[in-house]
PDB file of C-alpha atoms in Angstrom:
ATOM      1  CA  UNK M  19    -154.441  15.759 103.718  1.00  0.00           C
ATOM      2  CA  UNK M  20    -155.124  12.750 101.408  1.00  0.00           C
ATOM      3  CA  UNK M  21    -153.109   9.956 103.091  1.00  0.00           C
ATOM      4  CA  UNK M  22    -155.084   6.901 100.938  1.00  0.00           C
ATOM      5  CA  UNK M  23    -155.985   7.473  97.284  1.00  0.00           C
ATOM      6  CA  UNK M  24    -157.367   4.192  95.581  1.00  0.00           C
ATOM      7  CA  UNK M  25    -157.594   4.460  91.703  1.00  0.00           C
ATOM      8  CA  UNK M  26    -159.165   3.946  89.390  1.00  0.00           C
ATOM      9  CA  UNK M  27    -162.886   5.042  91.010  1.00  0.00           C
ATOM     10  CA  UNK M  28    -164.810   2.566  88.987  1.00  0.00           C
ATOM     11  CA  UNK M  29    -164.010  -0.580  86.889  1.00  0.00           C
ATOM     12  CA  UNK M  30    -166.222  -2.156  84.673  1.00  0.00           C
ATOM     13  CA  UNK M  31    -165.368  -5.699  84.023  1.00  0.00           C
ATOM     14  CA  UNK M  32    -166.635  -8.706  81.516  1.00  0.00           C
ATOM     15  CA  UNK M  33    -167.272 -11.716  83.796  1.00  0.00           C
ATOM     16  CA  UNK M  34    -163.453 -13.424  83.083  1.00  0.00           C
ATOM     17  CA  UNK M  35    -161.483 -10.430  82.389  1.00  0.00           C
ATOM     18  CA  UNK M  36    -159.125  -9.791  85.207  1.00  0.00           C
ATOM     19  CA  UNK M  37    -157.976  -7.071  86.157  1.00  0.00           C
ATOM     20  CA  UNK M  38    -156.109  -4.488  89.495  1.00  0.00           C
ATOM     21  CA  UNK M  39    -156.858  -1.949  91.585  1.00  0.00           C
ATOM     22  CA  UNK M  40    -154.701   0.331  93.061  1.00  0.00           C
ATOM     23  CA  UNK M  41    -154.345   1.913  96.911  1.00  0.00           C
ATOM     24  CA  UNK M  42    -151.087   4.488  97.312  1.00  0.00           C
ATOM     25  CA  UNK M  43    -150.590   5.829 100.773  1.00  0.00           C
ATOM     26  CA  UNK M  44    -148.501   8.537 102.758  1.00  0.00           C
ATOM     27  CA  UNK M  45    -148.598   7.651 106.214  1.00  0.00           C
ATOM     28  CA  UNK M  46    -145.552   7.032 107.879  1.00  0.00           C
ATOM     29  CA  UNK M  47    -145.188   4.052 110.539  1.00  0.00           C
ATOM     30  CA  UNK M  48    -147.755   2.312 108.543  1.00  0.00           C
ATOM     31  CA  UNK M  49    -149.666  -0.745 110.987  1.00  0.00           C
ATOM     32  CA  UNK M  50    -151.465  -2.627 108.709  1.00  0.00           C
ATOM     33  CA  UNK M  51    -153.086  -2.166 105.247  1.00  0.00           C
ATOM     34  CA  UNK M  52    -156.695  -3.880 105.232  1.00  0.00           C
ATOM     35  CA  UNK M  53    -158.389  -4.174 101.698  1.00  0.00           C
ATOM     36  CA  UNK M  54    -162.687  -4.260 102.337  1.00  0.00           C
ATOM     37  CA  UNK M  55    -165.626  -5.056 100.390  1.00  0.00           C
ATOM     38  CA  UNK M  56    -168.564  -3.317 100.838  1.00  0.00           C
ATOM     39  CA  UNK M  57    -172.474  -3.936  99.511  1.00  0.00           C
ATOM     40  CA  UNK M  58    -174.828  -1.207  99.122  1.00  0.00           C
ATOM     41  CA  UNK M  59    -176.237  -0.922 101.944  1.00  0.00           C
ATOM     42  CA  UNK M  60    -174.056  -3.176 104.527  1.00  0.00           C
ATOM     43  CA  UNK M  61    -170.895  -3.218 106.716  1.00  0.00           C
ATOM     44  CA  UNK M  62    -167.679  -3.358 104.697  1.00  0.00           C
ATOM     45  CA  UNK M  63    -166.413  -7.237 104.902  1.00  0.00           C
ATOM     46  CA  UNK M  64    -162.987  -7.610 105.792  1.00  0.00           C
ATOM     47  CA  UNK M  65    -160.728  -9.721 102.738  1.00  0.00           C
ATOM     48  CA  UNK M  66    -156.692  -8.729 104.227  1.00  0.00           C
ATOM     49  CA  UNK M  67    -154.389  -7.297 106.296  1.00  0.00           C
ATOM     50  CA  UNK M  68    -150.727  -6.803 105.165  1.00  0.00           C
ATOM     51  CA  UNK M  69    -148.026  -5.687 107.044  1.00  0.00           C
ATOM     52  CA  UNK M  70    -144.323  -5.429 104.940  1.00  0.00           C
ATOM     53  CA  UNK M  71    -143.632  -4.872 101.491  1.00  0.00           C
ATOM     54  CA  UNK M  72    -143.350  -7.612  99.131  1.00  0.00           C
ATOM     55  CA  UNK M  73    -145.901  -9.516 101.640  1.00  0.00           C
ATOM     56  CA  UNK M  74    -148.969 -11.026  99.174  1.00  0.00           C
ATOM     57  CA  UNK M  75    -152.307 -12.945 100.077  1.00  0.00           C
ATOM     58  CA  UNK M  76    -154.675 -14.671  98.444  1.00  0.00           C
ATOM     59  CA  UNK M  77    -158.643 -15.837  98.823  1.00  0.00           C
ATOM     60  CA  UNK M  78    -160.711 -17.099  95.993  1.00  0.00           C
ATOM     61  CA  UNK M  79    -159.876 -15.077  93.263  1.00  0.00           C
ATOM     62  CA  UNK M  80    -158.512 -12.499  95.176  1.00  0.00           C
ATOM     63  CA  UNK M  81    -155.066 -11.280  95.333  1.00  0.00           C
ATOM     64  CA  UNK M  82    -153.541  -8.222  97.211  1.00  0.00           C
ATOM     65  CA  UNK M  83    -149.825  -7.356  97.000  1.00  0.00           C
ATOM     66  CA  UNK M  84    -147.714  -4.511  99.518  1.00  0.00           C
ATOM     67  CA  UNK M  85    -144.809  -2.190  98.328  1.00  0.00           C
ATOM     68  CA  UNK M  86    -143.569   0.364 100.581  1.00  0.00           C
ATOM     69  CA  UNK M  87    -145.791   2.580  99.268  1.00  0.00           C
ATOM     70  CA  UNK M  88    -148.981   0.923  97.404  1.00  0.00           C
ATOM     71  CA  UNK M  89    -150.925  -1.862  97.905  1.00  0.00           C
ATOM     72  CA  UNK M  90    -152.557  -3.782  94.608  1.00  0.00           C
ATOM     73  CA  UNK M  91    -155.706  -6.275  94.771  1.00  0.00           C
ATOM     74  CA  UNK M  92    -155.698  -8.359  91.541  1.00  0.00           C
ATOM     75  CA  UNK M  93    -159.287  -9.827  90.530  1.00  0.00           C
ATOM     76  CA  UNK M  94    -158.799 -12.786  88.493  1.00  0.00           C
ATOM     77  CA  UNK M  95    -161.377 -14.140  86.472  1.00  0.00           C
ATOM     78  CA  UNK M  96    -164.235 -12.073  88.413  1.00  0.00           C
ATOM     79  CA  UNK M  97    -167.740 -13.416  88.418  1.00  0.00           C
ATOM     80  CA  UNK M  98    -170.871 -10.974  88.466  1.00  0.00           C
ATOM     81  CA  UNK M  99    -171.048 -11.632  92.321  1.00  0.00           C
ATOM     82  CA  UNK M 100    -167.439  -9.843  92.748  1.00  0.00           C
ATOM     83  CA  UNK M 101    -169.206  -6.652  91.809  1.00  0.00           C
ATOM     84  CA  UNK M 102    -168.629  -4.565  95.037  1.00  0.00           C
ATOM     85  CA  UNK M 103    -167.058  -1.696  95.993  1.00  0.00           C
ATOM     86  CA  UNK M 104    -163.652  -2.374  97.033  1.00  0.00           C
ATOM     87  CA  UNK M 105    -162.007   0.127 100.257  1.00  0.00           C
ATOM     88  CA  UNK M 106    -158.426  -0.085 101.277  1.00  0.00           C
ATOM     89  CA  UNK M 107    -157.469   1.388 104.797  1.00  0.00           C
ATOM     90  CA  UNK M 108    -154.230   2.277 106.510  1.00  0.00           C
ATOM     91  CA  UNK M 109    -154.454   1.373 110.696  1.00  0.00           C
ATOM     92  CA  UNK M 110    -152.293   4.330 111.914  1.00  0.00           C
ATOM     93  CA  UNK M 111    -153.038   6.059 115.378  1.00  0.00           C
ATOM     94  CA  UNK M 112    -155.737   3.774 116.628  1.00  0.00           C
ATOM     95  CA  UNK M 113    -157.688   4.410 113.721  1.00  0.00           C
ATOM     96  CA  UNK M 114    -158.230   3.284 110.008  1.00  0.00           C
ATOM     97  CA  UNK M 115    -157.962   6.039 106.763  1.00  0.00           C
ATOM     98  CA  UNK M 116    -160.242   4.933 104.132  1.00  0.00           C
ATOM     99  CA  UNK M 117    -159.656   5.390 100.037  1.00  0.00           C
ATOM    100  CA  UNK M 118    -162.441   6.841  98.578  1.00  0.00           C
ATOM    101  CA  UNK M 119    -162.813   3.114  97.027  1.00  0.00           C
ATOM    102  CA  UNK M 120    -162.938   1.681  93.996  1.00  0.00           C
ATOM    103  CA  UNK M 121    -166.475   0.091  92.372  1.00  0.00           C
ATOM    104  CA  UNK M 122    -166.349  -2.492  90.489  1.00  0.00           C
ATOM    105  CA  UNK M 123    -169.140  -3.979  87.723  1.00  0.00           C
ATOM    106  CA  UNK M 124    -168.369  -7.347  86.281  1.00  0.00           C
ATOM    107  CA  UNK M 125    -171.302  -8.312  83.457  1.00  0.00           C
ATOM    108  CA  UNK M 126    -171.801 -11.931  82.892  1.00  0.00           C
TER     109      UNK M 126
ATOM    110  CA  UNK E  16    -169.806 -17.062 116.488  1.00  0.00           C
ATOM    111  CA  UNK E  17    -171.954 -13.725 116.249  1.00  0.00           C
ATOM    112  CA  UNK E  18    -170.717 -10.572 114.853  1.00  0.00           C
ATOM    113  CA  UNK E  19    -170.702  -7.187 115.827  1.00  0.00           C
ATOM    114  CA  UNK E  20    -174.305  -5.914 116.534  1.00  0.00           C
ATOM    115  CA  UNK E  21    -175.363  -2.372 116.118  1.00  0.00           C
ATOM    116  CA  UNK E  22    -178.600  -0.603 117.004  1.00  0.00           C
ATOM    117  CA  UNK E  23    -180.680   0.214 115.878  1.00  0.00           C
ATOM    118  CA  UNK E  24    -180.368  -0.836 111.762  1.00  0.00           C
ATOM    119  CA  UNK E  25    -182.525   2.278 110.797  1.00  0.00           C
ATOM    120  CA  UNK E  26    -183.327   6.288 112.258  1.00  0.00           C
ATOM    121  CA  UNK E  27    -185.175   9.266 111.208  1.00  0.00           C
ATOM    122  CA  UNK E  28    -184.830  11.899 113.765  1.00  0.00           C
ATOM    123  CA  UNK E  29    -185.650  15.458 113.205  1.00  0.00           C
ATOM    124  CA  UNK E  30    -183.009  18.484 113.381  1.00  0.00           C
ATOM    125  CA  UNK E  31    -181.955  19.786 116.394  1.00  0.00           C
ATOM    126  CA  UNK E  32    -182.943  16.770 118.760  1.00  0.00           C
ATOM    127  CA  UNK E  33    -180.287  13.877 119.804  1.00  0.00           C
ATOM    128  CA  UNK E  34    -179.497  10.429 118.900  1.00  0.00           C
ATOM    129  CA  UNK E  35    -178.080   7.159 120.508  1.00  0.00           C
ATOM    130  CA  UNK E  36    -176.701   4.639 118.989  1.00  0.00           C
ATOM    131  CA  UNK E  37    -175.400   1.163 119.775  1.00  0.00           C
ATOM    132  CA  UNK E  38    -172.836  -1.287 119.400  1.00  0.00           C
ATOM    133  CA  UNK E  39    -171.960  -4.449 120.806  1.00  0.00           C
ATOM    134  CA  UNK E  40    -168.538  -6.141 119.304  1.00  0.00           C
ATOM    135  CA  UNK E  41    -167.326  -9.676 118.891  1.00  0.00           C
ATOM    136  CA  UNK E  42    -166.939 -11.551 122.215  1.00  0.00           C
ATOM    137  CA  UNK E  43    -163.518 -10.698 123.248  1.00  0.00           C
ATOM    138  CA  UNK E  44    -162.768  -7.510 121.468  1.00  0.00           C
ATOM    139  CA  UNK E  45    -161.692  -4.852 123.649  1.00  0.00           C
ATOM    140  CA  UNK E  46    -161.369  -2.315 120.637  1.00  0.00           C
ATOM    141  CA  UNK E  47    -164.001  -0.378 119.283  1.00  0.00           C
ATOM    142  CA  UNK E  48    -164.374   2.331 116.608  1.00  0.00           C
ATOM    143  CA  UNK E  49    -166.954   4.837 114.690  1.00  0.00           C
ATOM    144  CA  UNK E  50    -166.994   6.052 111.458  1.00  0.00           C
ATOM    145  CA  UNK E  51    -169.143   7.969 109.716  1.00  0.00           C
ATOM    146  CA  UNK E  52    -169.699   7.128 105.763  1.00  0.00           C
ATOM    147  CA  UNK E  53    -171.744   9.698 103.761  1.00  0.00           C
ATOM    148  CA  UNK E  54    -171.108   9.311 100.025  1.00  0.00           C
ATOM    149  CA  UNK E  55    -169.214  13.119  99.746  1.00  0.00           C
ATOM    150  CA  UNK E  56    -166.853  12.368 102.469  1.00  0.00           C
ATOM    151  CA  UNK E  57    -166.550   8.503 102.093  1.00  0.00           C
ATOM    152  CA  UNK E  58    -165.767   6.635 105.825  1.00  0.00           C
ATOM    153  CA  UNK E  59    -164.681   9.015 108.091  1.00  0.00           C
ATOM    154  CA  UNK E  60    -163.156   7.976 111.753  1.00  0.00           C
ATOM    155  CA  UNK E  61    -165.114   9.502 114.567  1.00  0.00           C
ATOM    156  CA  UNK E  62    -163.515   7.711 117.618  1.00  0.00           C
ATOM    157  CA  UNK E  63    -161.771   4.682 119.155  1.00  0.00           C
ATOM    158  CA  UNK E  64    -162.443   2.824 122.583  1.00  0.00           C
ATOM    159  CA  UNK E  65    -160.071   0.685 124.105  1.00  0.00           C
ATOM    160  CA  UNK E  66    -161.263  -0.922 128.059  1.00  0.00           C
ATOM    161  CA  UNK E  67    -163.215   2.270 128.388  1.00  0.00           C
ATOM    162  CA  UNK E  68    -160.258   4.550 127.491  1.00  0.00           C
ATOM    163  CA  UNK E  69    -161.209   6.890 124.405  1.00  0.00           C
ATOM    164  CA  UNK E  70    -157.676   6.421 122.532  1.00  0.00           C
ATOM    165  CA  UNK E  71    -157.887   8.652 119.572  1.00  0.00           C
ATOM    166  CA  UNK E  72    -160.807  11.028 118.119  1.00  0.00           C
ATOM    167  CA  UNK E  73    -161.494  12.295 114.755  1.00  0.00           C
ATOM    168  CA  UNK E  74    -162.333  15.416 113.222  1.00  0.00           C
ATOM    169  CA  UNK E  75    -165.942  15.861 114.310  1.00  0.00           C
ATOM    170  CA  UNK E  76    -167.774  18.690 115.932  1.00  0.00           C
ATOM    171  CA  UNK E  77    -167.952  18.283 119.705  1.00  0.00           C
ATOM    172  CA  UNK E  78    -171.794  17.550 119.252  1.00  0.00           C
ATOM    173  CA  UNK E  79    -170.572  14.170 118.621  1.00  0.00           C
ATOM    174  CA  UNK E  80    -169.434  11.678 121.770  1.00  0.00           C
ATOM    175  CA  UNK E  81    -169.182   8.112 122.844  1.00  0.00           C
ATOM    176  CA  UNK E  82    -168.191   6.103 125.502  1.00  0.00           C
ATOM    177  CA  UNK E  83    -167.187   2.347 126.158  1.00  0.00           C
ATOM    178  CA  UNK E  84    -168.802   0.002 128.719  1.00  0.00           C
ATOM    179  CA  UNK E  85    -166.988  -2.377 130.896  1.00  0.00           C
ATOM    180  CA  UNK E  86    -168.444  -5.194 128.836  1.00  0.00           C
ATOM    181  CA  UNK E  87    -166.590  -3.629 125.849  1.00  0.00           C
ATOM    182  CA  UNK E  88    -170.474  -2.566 124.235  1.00  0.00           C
ATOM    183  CA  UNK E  89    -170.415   0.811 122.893  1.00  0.00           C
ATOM    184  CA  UNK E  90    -172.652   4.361 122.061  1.00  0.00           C
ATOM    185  CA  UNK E  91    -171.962   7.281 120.621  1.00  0.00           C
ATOM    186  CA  UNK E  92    -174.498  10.604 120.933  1.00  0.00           C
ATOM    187  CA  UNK E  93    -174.993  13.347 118.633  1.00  0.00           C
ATOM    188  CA  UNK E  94    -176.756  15.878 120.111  1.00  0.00           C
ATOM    189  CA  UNK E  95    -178.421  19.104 118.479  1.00  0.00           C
ATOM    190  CA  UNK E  96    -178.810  16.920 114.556  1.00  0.00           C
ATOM    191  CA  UNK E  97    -178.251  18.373 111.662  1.00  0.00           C
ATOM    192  CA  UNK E  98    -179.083  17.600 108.190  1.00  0.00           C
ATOM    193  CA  UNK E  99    -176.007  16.996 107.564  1.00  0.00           C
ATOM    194  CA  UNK E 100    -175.220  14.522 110.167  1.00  0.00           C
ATOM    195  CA  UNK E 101    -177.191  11.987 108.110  1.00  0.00           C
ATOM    196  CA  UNK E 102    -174.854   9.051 107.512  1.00  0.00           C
ATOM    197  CA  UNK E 103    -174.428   5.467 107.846  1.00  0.00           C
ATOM    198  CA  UNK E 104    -172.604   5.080 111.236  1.00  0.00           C
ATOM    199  CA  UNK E 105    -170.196   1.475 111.247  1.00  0.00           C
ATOM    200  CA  UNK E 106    -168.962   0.227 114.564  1.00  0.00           C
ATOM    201  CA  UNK E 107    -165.930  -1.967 114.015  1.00  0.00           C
ATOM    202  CA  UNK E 108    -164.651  -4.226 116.807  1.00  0.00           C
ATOM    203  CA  UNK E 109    -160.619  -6.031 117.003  1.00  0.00           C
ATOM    204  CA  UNK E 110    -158.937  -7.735 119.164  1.00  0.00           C
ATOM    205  CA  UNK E 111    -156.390  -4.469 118.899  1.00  0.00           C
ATOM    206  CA  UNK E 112    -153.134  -7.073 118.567  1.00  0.00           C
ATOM    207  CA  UNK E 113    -150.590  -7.667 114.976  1.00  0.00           C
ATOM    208  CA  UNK E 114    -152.166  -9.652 112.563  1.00  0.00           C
ATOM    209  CA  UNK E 115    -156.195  -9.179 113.613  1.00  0.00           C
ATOM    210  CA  UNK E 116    -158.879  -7.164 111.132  1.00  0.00           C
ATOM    211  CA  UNK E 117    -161.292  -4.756 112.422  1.00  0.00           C
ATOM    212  CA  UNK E 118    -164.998  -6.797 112.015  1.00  0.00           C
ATOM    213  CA  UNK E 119    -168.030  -4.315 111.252  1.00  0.00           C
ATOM    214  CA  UNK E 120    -171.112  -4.287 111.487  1.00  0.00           C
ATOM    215  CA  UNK E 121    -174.450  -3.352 108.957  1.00  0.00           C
ATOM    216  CA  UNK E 122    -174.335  -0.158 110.788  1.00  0.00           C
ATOM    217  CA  UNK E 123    -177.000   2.636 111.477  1.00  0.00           C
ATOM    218  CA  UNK E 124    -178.853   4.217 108.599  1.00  0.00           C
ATOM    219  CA  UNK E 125    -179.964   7.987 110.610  1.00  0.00           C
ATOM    220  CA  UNK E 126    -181.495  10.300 108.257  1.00  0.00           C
ATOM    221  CA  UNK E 127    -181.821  13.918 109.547  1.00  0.00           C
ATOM    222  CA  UNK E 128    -185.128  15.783 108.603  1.00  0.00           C
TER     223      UNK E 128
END
């Protein structure tokens, strides 16, 4: 079953124009909601961890929100080197379940 | 401080034999996980390792195994390969306790011929 679904699957983005992506999940006793981003080719890098609705954080121009049941990162003014693809994750069980991600293209 | 190390960065092995690969986690992480990412199937968990205890497996044939060392380093096997085991395999290592991230590393490129 789909448990993490992370819309939309790619954003194109002019360097300055902000813009959201989206995570909704279905697991129940939810332990943590991690955003990533991932290079071709390399490890994702770890960006948050939330634990409770309404709960935000922030790093650079990076912005990820909780509700009870979806999970926002907000790019704001994105430069070409925010191009990535973005994963969210649920930590449930000893484990994380991965969104399909979202890839995003900012042109300068 | 150094990061989670896996070896080795790159494979080609040929169907049907077996494969080892390794991990070794951030100084002081008892947790350690596989996952599988192929670009159908996206990042798939195989299994997680907690002071040599396996505490939760995935969905994956029983061709594929692991085990954790009592320095916390890692491996997992596949035996008998298959084309479609070709993947990039991620190790992530925590500290397993509220408000800690799971740290990855590059991971293993194994292509399956």
């Amino acid at each position: 079953e789909d448990q993490v679904t992370q819309s939309p699957e790619a954003l194109r983005l002019q360097e300055g124009e902000s813009s959201s992506l989206n995570c909704s999940y279905t697991v129940s006793g939810l332990r943590g909601l991690f955003w990533y981003r991932q290079d071709p080719g390399k490890g994702p890098e770890f960006l948050f961890t939330l634990y409770s609705a309404g709960e935000e954080k922030e790093k650079e121009r990076l912005k990820a929100t909780l509700t009870k049941k979806e999970s926002f990162l907000h790019i704001t003014a994105p430069k070409p080197e925010d191009s990535a693809t973005y994963l969210c994750a649920v930590r449930w069980d000893y484990k994380l379940s991965f969104g399909a991600g979202t890839t995003v293209t900012v042109r300068a | 401080k150094a990061g989670v190390t896996q070896t080795p960065r790159y494979l080609i092995k040929t169907r049907g034999q077996q494969v080892t690969l390794s991990c070794s986690p951030i100084s002081g992480h008892r947790s350690v996980s596989w996952y599988q990412q192929t670009p159908g199937q996206g990042l798939q968990f195989l299994f997680e390792y907690f002071s040599e205890t396996q505490r939760n497996k995935g969905n994956f044939p029983g061709r594929f195994s692991g085990r954790q060392f009592s320095n916390s380093r890692s491996e997992m096997n596949v035996s008998t390969l298959e084309l479609g085991d070709s993947a990039l395999y991620l190790c992530a290592s925590s500290l397993d306790a509220q408000g800690y991230g799971y740290t990855f590393g590059s991971g293993t490129r194994l292509t399956v011929v």
